[in-house]
Amino acid sequence: MLLEVRNLSAHLMAGHGIVKAVDNISYDLDEGETLGIVGESGCGKTVSALSLLRLIPSPPLVVSSGRVLFQGQDLLELGDEELCSIRGNTMAMIFQEPMTSLNPVLSVGYQVMEPLMIHRGVSRTEAMRECIGLLKMARIPDAAARVHAYPHQFSGGMRQRVVIAMGLSCNPRLIIADEPTTALDVTIQAELLDLMKQLTLDHGTALILITHNLGVVARYADRVMVMYAGRVVEQARTLDLYRTPAHPYTRGLLESVPRLDQDLRQRLKPIEGQPPDLARLPGGCAFHPRCPLAMERCRNETPQLAPVGDAHEAACWLGGAA
Ligand code: SF4
């Protein structure tokens, strides 16, 4: 097992109360596996990933409980220096907006070379040679000349290719990609996701893909974890989740996206209502105010994840019968 997250809870101190951004989540990730994390905006997807590497300052974020075992080491127990030796080295992140992850006053070449020089201690000449190779691998045309260019001289898609090259530079065991193509033109999204998936397959790198796009997850993830109001409400192998969704929220998400095999006259079914304020969660199942199947018990008791099939779990009082 590459990564084991156990009972992780992370709260944010906000003016109007304690925001339960991540509430007691557990999951595993194998070497080379791709895990898709899906859910609406504000469900805790990004905070759950950023808190693995302690990338949100404390305060406002407080990791109140849990363990994050990466290659057997608990990341929450490490000091800043030890954690820095993991960030960008054995574990890398790709953020949504490449312009904010690249430094505008440094050449792209320097930014790809930097992790190689810091983490692997290679010389500048060797780093430059590897950098050109990485840019070529990320399919940046005329890589040898473009290493000297600055981020503003690249298009959005090309900038994200640079970020992917940076992420892969030290051959990490895990990449966390947070909505990596959401800020890009749709025509470039598939191309970049194909590239990222191929490169992670070639290098045997595990990938956590955070997205609100169920189509992306269906195509690229081996397993899917659905989050709602800071909690995991369903997890399963991708095919099982799409064939037999067990949680009413997952069903709602699937029914609200257009499908190619759907009758064009059929209207999409949105999930009624709004996601809850994480500082004022409703009692019982947090989805009950929006759930068409809610019962009395759902208002008072919180369901925990329970098996509903082979390697398939859902947190719903109806189990797989929802
Ligand atoms: Fe709906 Fe109740 Fe299941 Fe929650 S526990 S998803 S409210 S049926």
mmCIF file of C-alpha atoms and ligand atoms in Angstrom:
data_model
loop_
_atom_site.group_PDB
_atom_site.id
_atom_site.type_symbol
_atom_site.label_atom_id
_atom_site.label_comp_id
_atom_site.label_asym_id
_atom_site.label_seq_id
_atom_site.Cartn_x
_atom_site.Cartn_y
_atom_site.Cartn_z
ATOM 1 C CA MET A 1 0.000 0.000 0.000
ATOM 2 C CA LEU A 2 1.452 3.380 -0.993
ATOM 3 C CA LEU A 3 -0.895 5.640 0.958
ATOM 4 C CA GLU A 4 -3.186 4.894 3.905
ATOM 5 C CA VAL A 5 -5.381 7.710 5.181
ATOM 6 C CA ARG A 6 -7.082 6.870 8.451
ATOM 7 C CA ASN A 7 -9.835 8.865 10.180
ATOM 8 C CA LEU A 8 -8.520 12.176 8.886
ATOM 9 C CA SER A 9 -10.404 15.232 10.153
ATOM 10 C CA ALA A 10 -9.415 18.788 9.269
ATOM 11 C CA HIS A 11 -11.295 21.854 10.478
ATOM 12 C CA LEU A 12 -10.996 25.469 9.446
ATOM 13 C CA MET A 13 -11.435 28.294 11.916
ATOM 14 C CA ALA A 14 -13.815 30.766 10.261
ATOM 15 C CA GLY A 15 -15.523 33.876 11.563
ATOM 16 C CA HIS A 16 -18.905 32.146 11.753
ATOM 17 C CA GLY A 17 -17.705 28.947 13.469
ATOM 18 C CA ILE A 18 -15.688 25.790 12.914
ATOM 19 C CA VAL A 19 -15.917 24.580 9.330
ATOM 20 C CA LYS A 20 -15.724 20.775 9.215
ATOM 21 C CA ALA A 21 -13.960 20.672 5.841
ATOM 22 C CA VAL A 22 -12.823 17.053 6.194
ATOM 23 C CA ASP A 23 -14.649 14.823 8.634
ATOM 24 C CA ASN A 24 -13.218 11.427 9.525
ATOM 25 C CA ILE A 25 -12.245 10.148 6.082
ATOM 26 C CA SER A 26 -10.293 6.952 5.420
ATOM 27 C CA TYR A 27 -8.997 5.486 2.178
ATOM 28 C CA ASP A 28 -6.083 3.539 0.675
ATOM 29 C CA LEU A 29 -4.116 3.935 -2.514
ATOM 30 C CA ASP A 30 -1.961 1.262 -4.145
ATOM 31 C CA GLU A 31 1.245 1.842 -6.096
ATOM 32 C CA GLY A 32 0.379 2.980 -9.639
ATOM 33 C CA GLU A 33 -3.359 3.262 -8.923
ATOM 34 C CA THR A 34 -5.558 6.213 -9.970
ATOM 35 C CA LEU A 35 -8.154 7.340 -7.447
ATOM 36 C CA GLY A 36 -10.792 9.866 -8.523
ATOM 37 C CA ILE A 37 -12.249 12.122 -5.812
ATOM 38 C CA VAL A 38 -15.544 13.700 -6.882
ATOM 39 C CA GLY A 39 -18.207 15.928 -5.390
ATOM 40 C CA GLU A 40 -19.675 19.417 -5.663
ATOM 41 C CA SER A 41 -17.620 22.533 -4.889
ATOM 42 C CA GLY A 42 -17.016 22.913 -1.164
ATOM 43 C CA CYS A 43 -17.416 19.201 -0.337
ATOM 44 C CA GLY A 44 -13.862 18.918 1.021
ATOM 45 C CA LYS A 45 -12.092 17.337 -1.981
ATOM 46 C CA THR A 46 -9.286 19.869 -2.184
ATOM 47 C CA VAL A 47 -8.807 20.367 1.560
ATOM 48 C CA SER A 48 -8.574 16.599 2.041
ATOM 49 C CA ALA A 49 -5.749 16.454 -0.531
ATOM 50 C CA LEU A 50 -3.929 19.599 0.613
ATOM 51 C CA SER A 51 -3.970 18.445 4.216
ATOM 52 C CA LEU A 52 -2.010 15.297 3.241
ATOM 53 C CA LEU A 53 1.008 17.505 2.559
ATOM 54 C CA ARG A 54 0.052 20.140 5.138
ATOM 55 C CA LEU A 55 -0.152 22.736 2.362
ATOM 56 C CA ILE A 56 -2.740 24.871 4.171
ATOM 57 C CA PRO A 57 -1.227 26.921 7.008
ATOM 58 C CA SER A 58 -2.319 26.213 10.554
ATOM 59 C CA PRO A 59 -4.248 28.295 11.548
ATOM 60 C CA PRO A 60 -6.706 28.510 9.834
ATOM 61 C CA LEU A 61 -6.548 24.730 9.139
ATOM 62 C CA VAL A 62 -6.358 22.375 12.090
ATOM 63 C CA VAL A 63 -5.856 18.676 11.421
ATOM 64 C CA SER A 64 -7.687 17.489 14.515
ATOM 65 C CA SER A 65 -7.225 13.740 14.133
ATOM 66 C CA GLY A 66 -6.068 10.979 11.842
ATOM 67 C CA ARG A 67 -3.029 9.399 10.267
ATOM 68 C CA VAL A 68 -1.577 9.791 6.765
ATOM 69 C CA LEU A 69 0.807 6.890 6.139
ATOM 70 C CA PHE A 70 2.811 7.436 2.955
ATOM 71 C CA GLN A 71 5.343 4.673 2.243
ATOM 72 C CA GLY A 72 4.911 3.698 5.897
ATOM 73 C CA GLN A 73 5.709 7.189 7.282
ATOM 74 C CA ASP A 74 3.037 9.256 9.048
ATOM 75 C CA LEU A 75 3.174 12.616 7.238
ATOM 76 C CA LEU A 76 1.314 14.351 10.074
ATOM 77 C CA GLU A 77 4.136 13.482 12.465
ATOM 78 C CA LEU A 78 6.955 14.838 10.283
ATOM 79 C CA GLY A 79 8.811 18.092 10.897
ATOM 80 C CA ASP A 80 8.842 20.850 8.257
ATOM 81 C CA GLU A 81 12.241 19.868 6.866
ATOM 82 C CA GLU A 82 11.309 16.199 6.470
ATOM 83 C CA LEU A 83 8.037 17.180 4.810
ATOM 84 C CA CYS A 84 9.869 19.502 2.382
ATOM 85 C CA SER A 85 12.012 16.553 1.299
ATOM 86 C CA ILE A 86 8.781 14.745 0.279
ATOM 87 C CA ARG A 87 6.945 17.663 -1.390
ATOM 88 C CA GLY A 88 7.815 17.836 -5.100
ATOM 89 C CA ASN A 89 10.023 14.776 -4.674
ATOM 90 C CA THR A 90 8.202 11.526 -3.847
ATOM 91 C CA MET A 91 4.814 13.297 -3.760
ATOM 92 C CA ALA A 92 3.953 16.099 -6.179
ATOM 93 C CA MET A 93 0.932 18.338 -6.765
ATOM 94 C CA ILE A 94 -0.584 19.725 -9.923
ATOM 95 C CA PHE A 95 -2.930 22.633 -9.281
ATOM 96 C CA GLN A 96 -5.866 23.918 -11.277
ATOM 97 C CA GLU A 97 -4.433 27.194 -12.564
ATOM 98 C CA PRO A 98 -0.895 26.836 -13.956
ATOM 99 C CA MET A 99 -0.272 30.602 -13.924
ATOM 100 C CA THR A 100 -0.525 30.597 -10.135
ATOM 101 C CA SER A 101 1.707 27.530 -9.680
ATOM 102 C CA LEU A 102 4.461 28.893 -11.936
ATOM 103 C CA ASN A 103 6.645 31.796 -10.855
ATOM 104 C CA PRO A 104 6.174 34.540 -13.491
ATOM 105 C CA VAL A 105 9.706 35.952 -13.065
ATOM 106 C CA LEU A 106 11.612 32.668 -13.501
ATOM 107 C CA SER A 107 12.098 30.857 -16.798
ATOM 108 C CA VAL A 108 10.118 27.628 -17.163
ATOM 109 C CA GLY A 109 13.405 25.761 -17.557
ATOM 110 C CA TYR A 110 14.651 26.940 -14.171
ATOM 111 C CA GLN A 111 11.379 25.940 -12.536
ATOM 112 C CA VAL A 112 11.597 22.393 -13.917
ATOM 113 C CA MET A 113 15.320 22.179 -13.032
ATOM 114 C CA GLU A 114 14.898 23.425 -9.447
ATOM 115 C CA PRO A 115 13.376 20.249 -7.918
ATOM 116 C CA LEU A 116 16.045 18.157 -9.668
ATOM 117 C CA MET A 117 18.846 20.272 -8.169
ATOM 118 C CA ILE A 118 17.250 20.451 -4.699
ATOM 119 C CA HIS A 119 15.971 16.905 -4.258
ATOM 120 C CA ARG A 120 18.364 14.904 -6.406
ATOM 121 C CA GLY A 121 21.429 17.150 -6.050
ATOM 122 C CA VAL A 122 22.245 17.031 -9.778
ATOM 123 C CA SER A 123 24.465 19.705 -11.377
ATOM 124 C CA ARG A 124 22.961 22.596 -13.333
ATOM 125 C CA THR A 125 24.173 21.126 -16.628
ATOM 126 C CA GLU A 126 22.655 17.726 -15.855
ATOM 127 C CA ALA A 127 19.414 19.391 -14.632
ATOM 128 C CA MET A 128 19.168 21.337 -17.905
ATOM 129 C CA ARG A 129 19.636 18.144 -19.922
ATOM 130 C CA GLU A 130 16.926 16.362 -17.904
ATOM 131 C CA CYS A 131 14.662 19.410 -18.076
ATOM 132 C CA ILE A 132 14.738 19.410 -21.884
ATOM 133 C CA GLY A 133 13.891 15.691 -21.816
ATOM 134 C CA LEU A 134 10.973 16.315 -19.443
ATOM 135 C CA LEU A 135 9.577 19.146 -21.575
ATOM 136 C CA LYS A 136 9.820 16.907 -24.649
ATOM 137 C CA MET A 137 8.056 14.128 -22.721
ATOM 138 C CA ALA A 138 5.271 16.627 -21.902
ATOM 139 C CA ARG A 139 5.102 17.257 -25.676
ATOM 140 C CA ILE A 140 6.289 20.851 -25.646
ATOM 141 C CA PRO A 141 7.512 21.608 -29.160
ATOM 142 C CA ASP A 142 11.054 22.960 -29.603
ATOM 143 C CA ALA A 143 11.829 22.181 -25.959
ATOM 144 C CA ALA A 144 15.560 23.030 -26.144
ATOM 145 C CA ALA A 145 14.764 26.621 -27.147
ATOM 146 C CA ARG A 146 11.703 27.075 -24.946
ATOM 147 C CA VAL A 147 13.470 26.274 -21.656
ATOM 148 C CA HIS A 148 14.527 29.924 -21.594
ATOM 149 C CA ALA A 149 10.991 31.294 -22.068
ATOM 150 C CA TYR A 150 8.814 32.669 -19.244
ATOM 151 C CA PRO A 151 5.332 31.423 -18.264
ATOM 152 C CA HIS A 152 3.550 34.403 -19.897
ATOM 153 C CA GLN A 153 5.050 33.359 -23.246
ATOM 154 C CA PHE A 154 3.142 30.035 -23.112
ATOM 155 C CA SER A 155 -0.541 29.323 -23.714
ATOM 156 C CA GLY A 156 -2.644 27.949 -20.811
ATOM 157 C CA GLY A 157 -2.358 24.372 -22.131
ATOM 158 C CA MET A 158 1.414 24.659 -22.612
ATOM 159 C CA ARG A 159 1.804 26.091 -19.093
ATOM 160 C CA GLN A 160 -0.034 23.094 -17.663
ATOM 161 C CA ARG A 161 2.319 20.805 -19.637
ATOM 162 C CA VAL A 162 5.235 22.567 -17.919
ATOM 163 C CA VAL A 163 3.566 21.956 -14.537
ATOM 164 C CA ILE A 164 3.116 18.260 -15.428
ATOM 165 C CA ALA A 165 6.827 18.083 -16.382
ATOM 166 C CA MET A 166 7.703 19.732 -13.047
ATOM 167 C CA GLY A 167 5.494 17.276 -11.183
ATOM 168 C CA LEU A 168 7.165 14.278 -12.819
ATOM 169 C CA SER A 169 10.723 15.644 -12.609
ATOM 170 C CA CYS A 170 11.791 13.675 -9.520
ATOM 171 C CA ASN A 171 9.858 10.569 -10.535
ATOM 172 C CA PRO A 172 7.333 10.814 -7.645
ATOM 173 C CA ARG A 173 5.433 7.798 -6.348
ATOM 174 C CA LEU A 174 2.235 9.872 -6.050
ATOM 175 C CA ILE A 175 0.842 12.890 -7.902
ATOM 176 C CA ILE A 176 -2.167 14.773 -6.576
ATOM 177 C CA ALA A 177 -3.868 16.635 -9.430
ATOM 178 C CA ASP A 178 -6.491 19.130 -8.254
ATOM 179 C CA GLU A 179 -8.871 19.935 -11.136
ATOM 180 C CA PRO A 180 -5.802 19.944 -13.436
ATOM 181 C CA THR A 181 -7.650 20.882 -16.611
ATOM 182 C CA THR A 182 -10.702 22.790 -15.360
ATOM 183 C CA ALA A 183 -9.196 26.182 -16.234
ATOM 184 C CA LEU A 184 -8.423 25.079 -19.800
ATOM 185 C CA ASP A 185 -10.224 25.020 -23.091
ATOM 186 C CA VAL A 186 -12.263 21.786 -23.480
ATOM 187 C CA THR A 187 -10.372 20.815 -26.637
ATOM 188 C CA ILE A 188 -7.115 20.733 -24.665
ATOM 189 C CA GLN A 189 -8.514 19.019 -21.551
ATOM 190 C CA ALA A 190 -8.715 15.500 -23.018
ATOM 191 C CA GLU A 191 -5.269 15.834 -24.605
ATOM 192 C CA LEU A 192 -3.676 16.818 -21.279
ATOM 193 C CA LEU A 193 -5.510 14.198 -19.233
ATOM 194 C CA ASP A 194 -4.468 11.509 -21.750
ATOM 195 C CA LEU A 195 -0.888 12.728 -21.453
ATOM 196 C CA MET A 196 -0.979 12.735 -17.650
ATOM 197 C CA LYS A 197 -2.512 9.261 -17.488
ATOM 198 C CA GLN A 198 0.005 7.867 -19.997
ATOM 199 C CA LEU A 199 2.972 9.373 -18.161
ATOM 200 C CA THR A 200 1.798 8.068 -14.785
ATOM 201 C CA LEU A 201 1.299 4.603 -16.352
ATOM 202 C CA ASP A 202 4.781 4.731 -17.918
ATOM 203 C CA HIS A 203 6.380 5.696 -14.597
ATOM 204 C CA GLY A 204 4.161 3.521 -12.351
ATOM 205 C CA THR A 205 3.070 6.666 -10.486
ATOM 206 C CA ALA A 206 -0.114 6.658 -8.405
ATOM 207 C CA LEU A 207 -2.522 9.521 -9.099
ATOM 208 C CA ILE A 208 -5.213 11.199 -7.024
ATOM 209 C CA LEU A 209 -7.428 13.036 -9.477
ATOM 210 C CA ILE A 210 -9.711 15.612 -7.880
ATOM 211 C CA THR A 211 -12.526 16.749 -10.120
ATOM 212 C CA HIS A 212 -16.209 17.581 -10.288
ATOM 213 C CA ASN A 213 -16.317 16.061 -13.776
ATOM 214 C CA LEU A 214 -17.740 12.533 -13.668
ATOM 215 C CA GLY A 215 -16.758 11.933 -17.299
ATOM 216 C CA VAL A 216 -13.093 12.505 -16.428
ATOM 217 C CA VAL A 217 -13.302 10.063 -13.536
ATOM 218 C CA ALA A 218 -15.047 7.400 -15.656
ATOM 219 C CA ARG A 219 -12.283 7.549 -18.219
ATOM 220 C CA TYR A 220 -9.171 7.820 -16.076
ATOM 221 C CA ALA A 221 -9.748 6.497 -12.531
ATOM 222 C CA ASP A 222 -9.435 2.904 -11.304
ATOM 223 C CA ARG A 223 -11.458 3.685 -8.178
ATOM 224 C CA VAL A 224 -13.762 6.534 -7.191
ATOM 225 C CA MET A 225 -14.463 8.197 -3.868
ATOM 226 C CA VAL A 226 -17.550 10.432 -3.675
ATOM 227 C CA MET A 227 -17.474 13.190 -1.044
ATOM 228 C CA TYR A 228 -20.345 15.184 0.420
ATOM 229 C CA ALA A 229 -20.137 17.753 3.223
ATOM 230 C CA GLY A 230 -16.574 16.764 4.149
ATOM 231 C CA ARG A 231 -17.285 13.032 4.358
ATOM 232 C CA VAL A 232 -16.864 10.061 2.047
ATOM 233 C CA VAL A 233 -20.362 8.879 1.141
ATOM 234 C CA GLU A 234 -19.444 6.185 -1.370
ATOM 235 C CA GLN A 235 -16.345 4.464 -2.702
ATOM 236 C CA ALA A 236 -15.996 1.722 -5.271
ATOM 237 C CA ARG A 237 -14.166 0.524 -8.361
ATOM 238 C CA THR A 238 -15.053 2.915 -11.178
ATOM 239 C CA LEU A 239 -17.115 0.482 -13.236
ATOM 240 C CA ASP A 240 -19.093 -0.679 -10.170
ATOM 241 C CA LEU A 241 -19.863 2.893 -9.121
ATOM 242 C CA TYR A 242 -21.194 3.846 -12.549
ATOM 243 C CA ARG A 243 -23.135 0.595 -13.026
ATOM 244 C CA THR A 244 -24.623 0.307 -9.553
ATOM 245 C CA PRO A 245 -24.394 3.587 -7.612
ATOM 246 C CA ALA A 246 -25.547 2.883 -4.058
ATOM 247 C CA HIS A 247 -25.833 6.352 -2.510
ATOM 248 C CA PRO A 248 -28.674 8.716 -3.530
ATOM 249 C CA TYR A 249 -26.148 11.567 -3.838
ATOM 250 C CA THR A 250 -24.010 9.576 -6.313
ATOM 251 C CA ARG A 251 -27.167 8.753 -8.271
ATOM 252 C CA GLY A 252 -28.095 12.417 -8.291
ATOM 253 C CA LEU A 253 -24.656 13.360 -9.620
ATOM 254 C CA LEU A 254 -24.892 10.749 -12.383
ATOM 255 C CA GLU A 255 -28.419 11.788 -13.363
ATOM 256 C CA SER A 256 -27.421 15.436 -13.610
ATOM 257 C CA VAL A 257 -24.822 14.962 -16.366
ATOM 258 C CA PRO A 258 -25.723 14.535 -20.052
ATOM 259 C CA ARG A 259 -25.055 11.117 -21.638
ATOM 260 C CA LEU A 260 -24.479 10.289 -25.265
ATOM 261 C CA ASP A 261 -26.938 7.359 -25.123
ATOM 262 C CA GLN A 262 -29.710 9.491 -23.611
ATOM 263 C CA ASP A 263 -32.864 10.585 -25.443
ATOM 264 C CA LEU A 264 -32.173 14.202 -26.473
ATOM 265 C CA ARG A 265 -35.692 15.260 -25.386
ATOM 266 C CA GLN A 266 -35.131 13.943 -21.865
ATOM 267 C CA ARG A 267 -34.444 16.713 -19.346
ATOM 268 C CA LEU A 268 -31.494 16.456 -16.969
ATOM 269 C CA LYS A 269 -32.384 15.959 -13.310
ATOM 270 C CA PRO A 270 -30.504 18.370 -11.050
ATOM 271 C CA ILE A 271 -30.037 17.601 -7.341
ATOM 272 C CA GLU A 272 -32.516 19.879 -5.589
ATOM 273 C CA GLY A 273 -31.246 22.327 -2.972
ATOM 274 C CA GLN A 274 -27.765 23.509 -2.102
ATOM 275 C CA PRO A 275 -24.794 21.862 -0.390
ATOM 276 C CA PRO A 276 -24.885 22.612 3.360
ATOM 277 C CA ASP A 277 -22.843 25.239 5.184
ATOM 278 C CA LEU A 278 -19.999 23.148 6.637
ATOM 279 C CA ALA A 279 -20.084 25.232 9.825
ATOM 280 C CA ARG A 280 -23.789 24.426 10.359
ATOM 281 C CA LEU A 281 -24.269 20.870 9.197
ATOM 282 C CA PRO A 282 -27.731 19.375 9.562
ATOM 283 C CA GLY A 283 -28.091 16.555 12.097
ATOM 284 C CA GLY A 284 -28.097 12.900 11.008
ATOM 285 C CA CYS A 285 -27.199 12.287 7.375
ATOM 286 C CA ALA A 286 -25.916 15.625 5.998
ATOM 287 C CA PHE A 287 -27.619 14.872 2.665
ATOM 288 C CA HIS A 288 -31.097 14.420 4.172
ATOM 289 C CA PRO A 289 -32.478 17.913 3.329
ATOM 290 C CA ARG A 290 -31.836 17.154 -0.378
ATOM 291 C CA CYS A 291 -32.439 13.413 -0.445
ATOM 292 C CA PRO A 292 -35.649 12.193 -2.141
ATOM 293 C CA LEU A 293 -35.481 8.992 -0.056
ATOM 294 C CA ALA A 294 -34.917 10.562 3.381
ATOM 295 C CA MET A 295 -36.630 8.848 6.331
ATOM 296 C CA GLU A 296 -37.083 9.833 9.976
ATOM 297 C CA ARG A 297 -33.942 7.952 10.980
ATOM 298 C CA CYS A 298 -31.867 9.979 8.451
ATOM 299 C CA ARG A 299 -32.655 13.197 10.342
ATOM 300 C CA ASN A 300 -31.290 11.897 13.648
ATOM 301 C CA GLU A 301 -28.589 9.305 13.018
ATOM 302 C CA THR A 302 -25.469 9.634 10.866
ATOM 303 C CA PRO A 303 -24.834 6.601 8.628
ATOM 304 C CA GLN A 304 -21.269 5.266 8.411
ATOM 305 C CA LEU A 305 -19.646 3.664 5.375
ATOM 306 C CA ALA A 306 -20.724 0.029 5.142
ATOM 307 C CA PRO A 307 -20.167 -2.650 2.463
ATOM 308 C CA VAL A 308 -22.790 -2.778 -0.288
ATOM 309 C CA GLY A 309 -20.821 -4.983 -2.685
ATOM 310 C CA ASP A 310 -17.344 -6.264 -3.468
ATOM 311 C CA ALA A 311 -14.910 -3.427 -2.534
ATOM 312 C CA HIS A 312 -17.925 -1.112 -2.651
ATOM 313 C CA GLU A 313 -19.052 0.949 0.375
ATOM 314 C CA ALA A 314 -21.772 3.555 0.911
ATOM 315 C CA ALA A 315 -22.874 5.651 3.877
ATOM 316 C CA CYS A 316 -26.659 5.411 3.637
ATOM 317 C CA TRP A 317 -29.276 3.791 5.859
ATOM 318 C CA LEU A 318 -30.767 2.163 2.787
ATOM 319 C CA GLY A 319 -27.462 0.429 1.980
ATOM 320 C CA GLY A 320 -27.387 -0.857 -1.597
ATOM 321 C CA ALA A 321 -31.193 -0.740 -1.781
ATOM 322 C CA ALA A 322 -31.320 3.047 -2.266
HETATM 323 FE FE1 SF4 B 1 -30.883 9.692 1.894
HETATM 324 FE FE2 SF4 B 1 -31.215 8.722 4.347
HETATM 325 FE FE3 SF4 B 1 -29.496 7.562 2.691
HETATM 326 FE FE4 SF4 B 1 -28.966 9.959 3.741
HETATM 327 S S1 SF4 B 1 -29.164 8.022 4.858
HETATM 328 S S2 SF4 B 1 -28.686 9.357 1.643
HETATM 329 S S3 SF4 B 1 -30.984 10.879 3.777
HETATM 330 S S4 SF4 B 1 -31.722 7.697 2.442
#
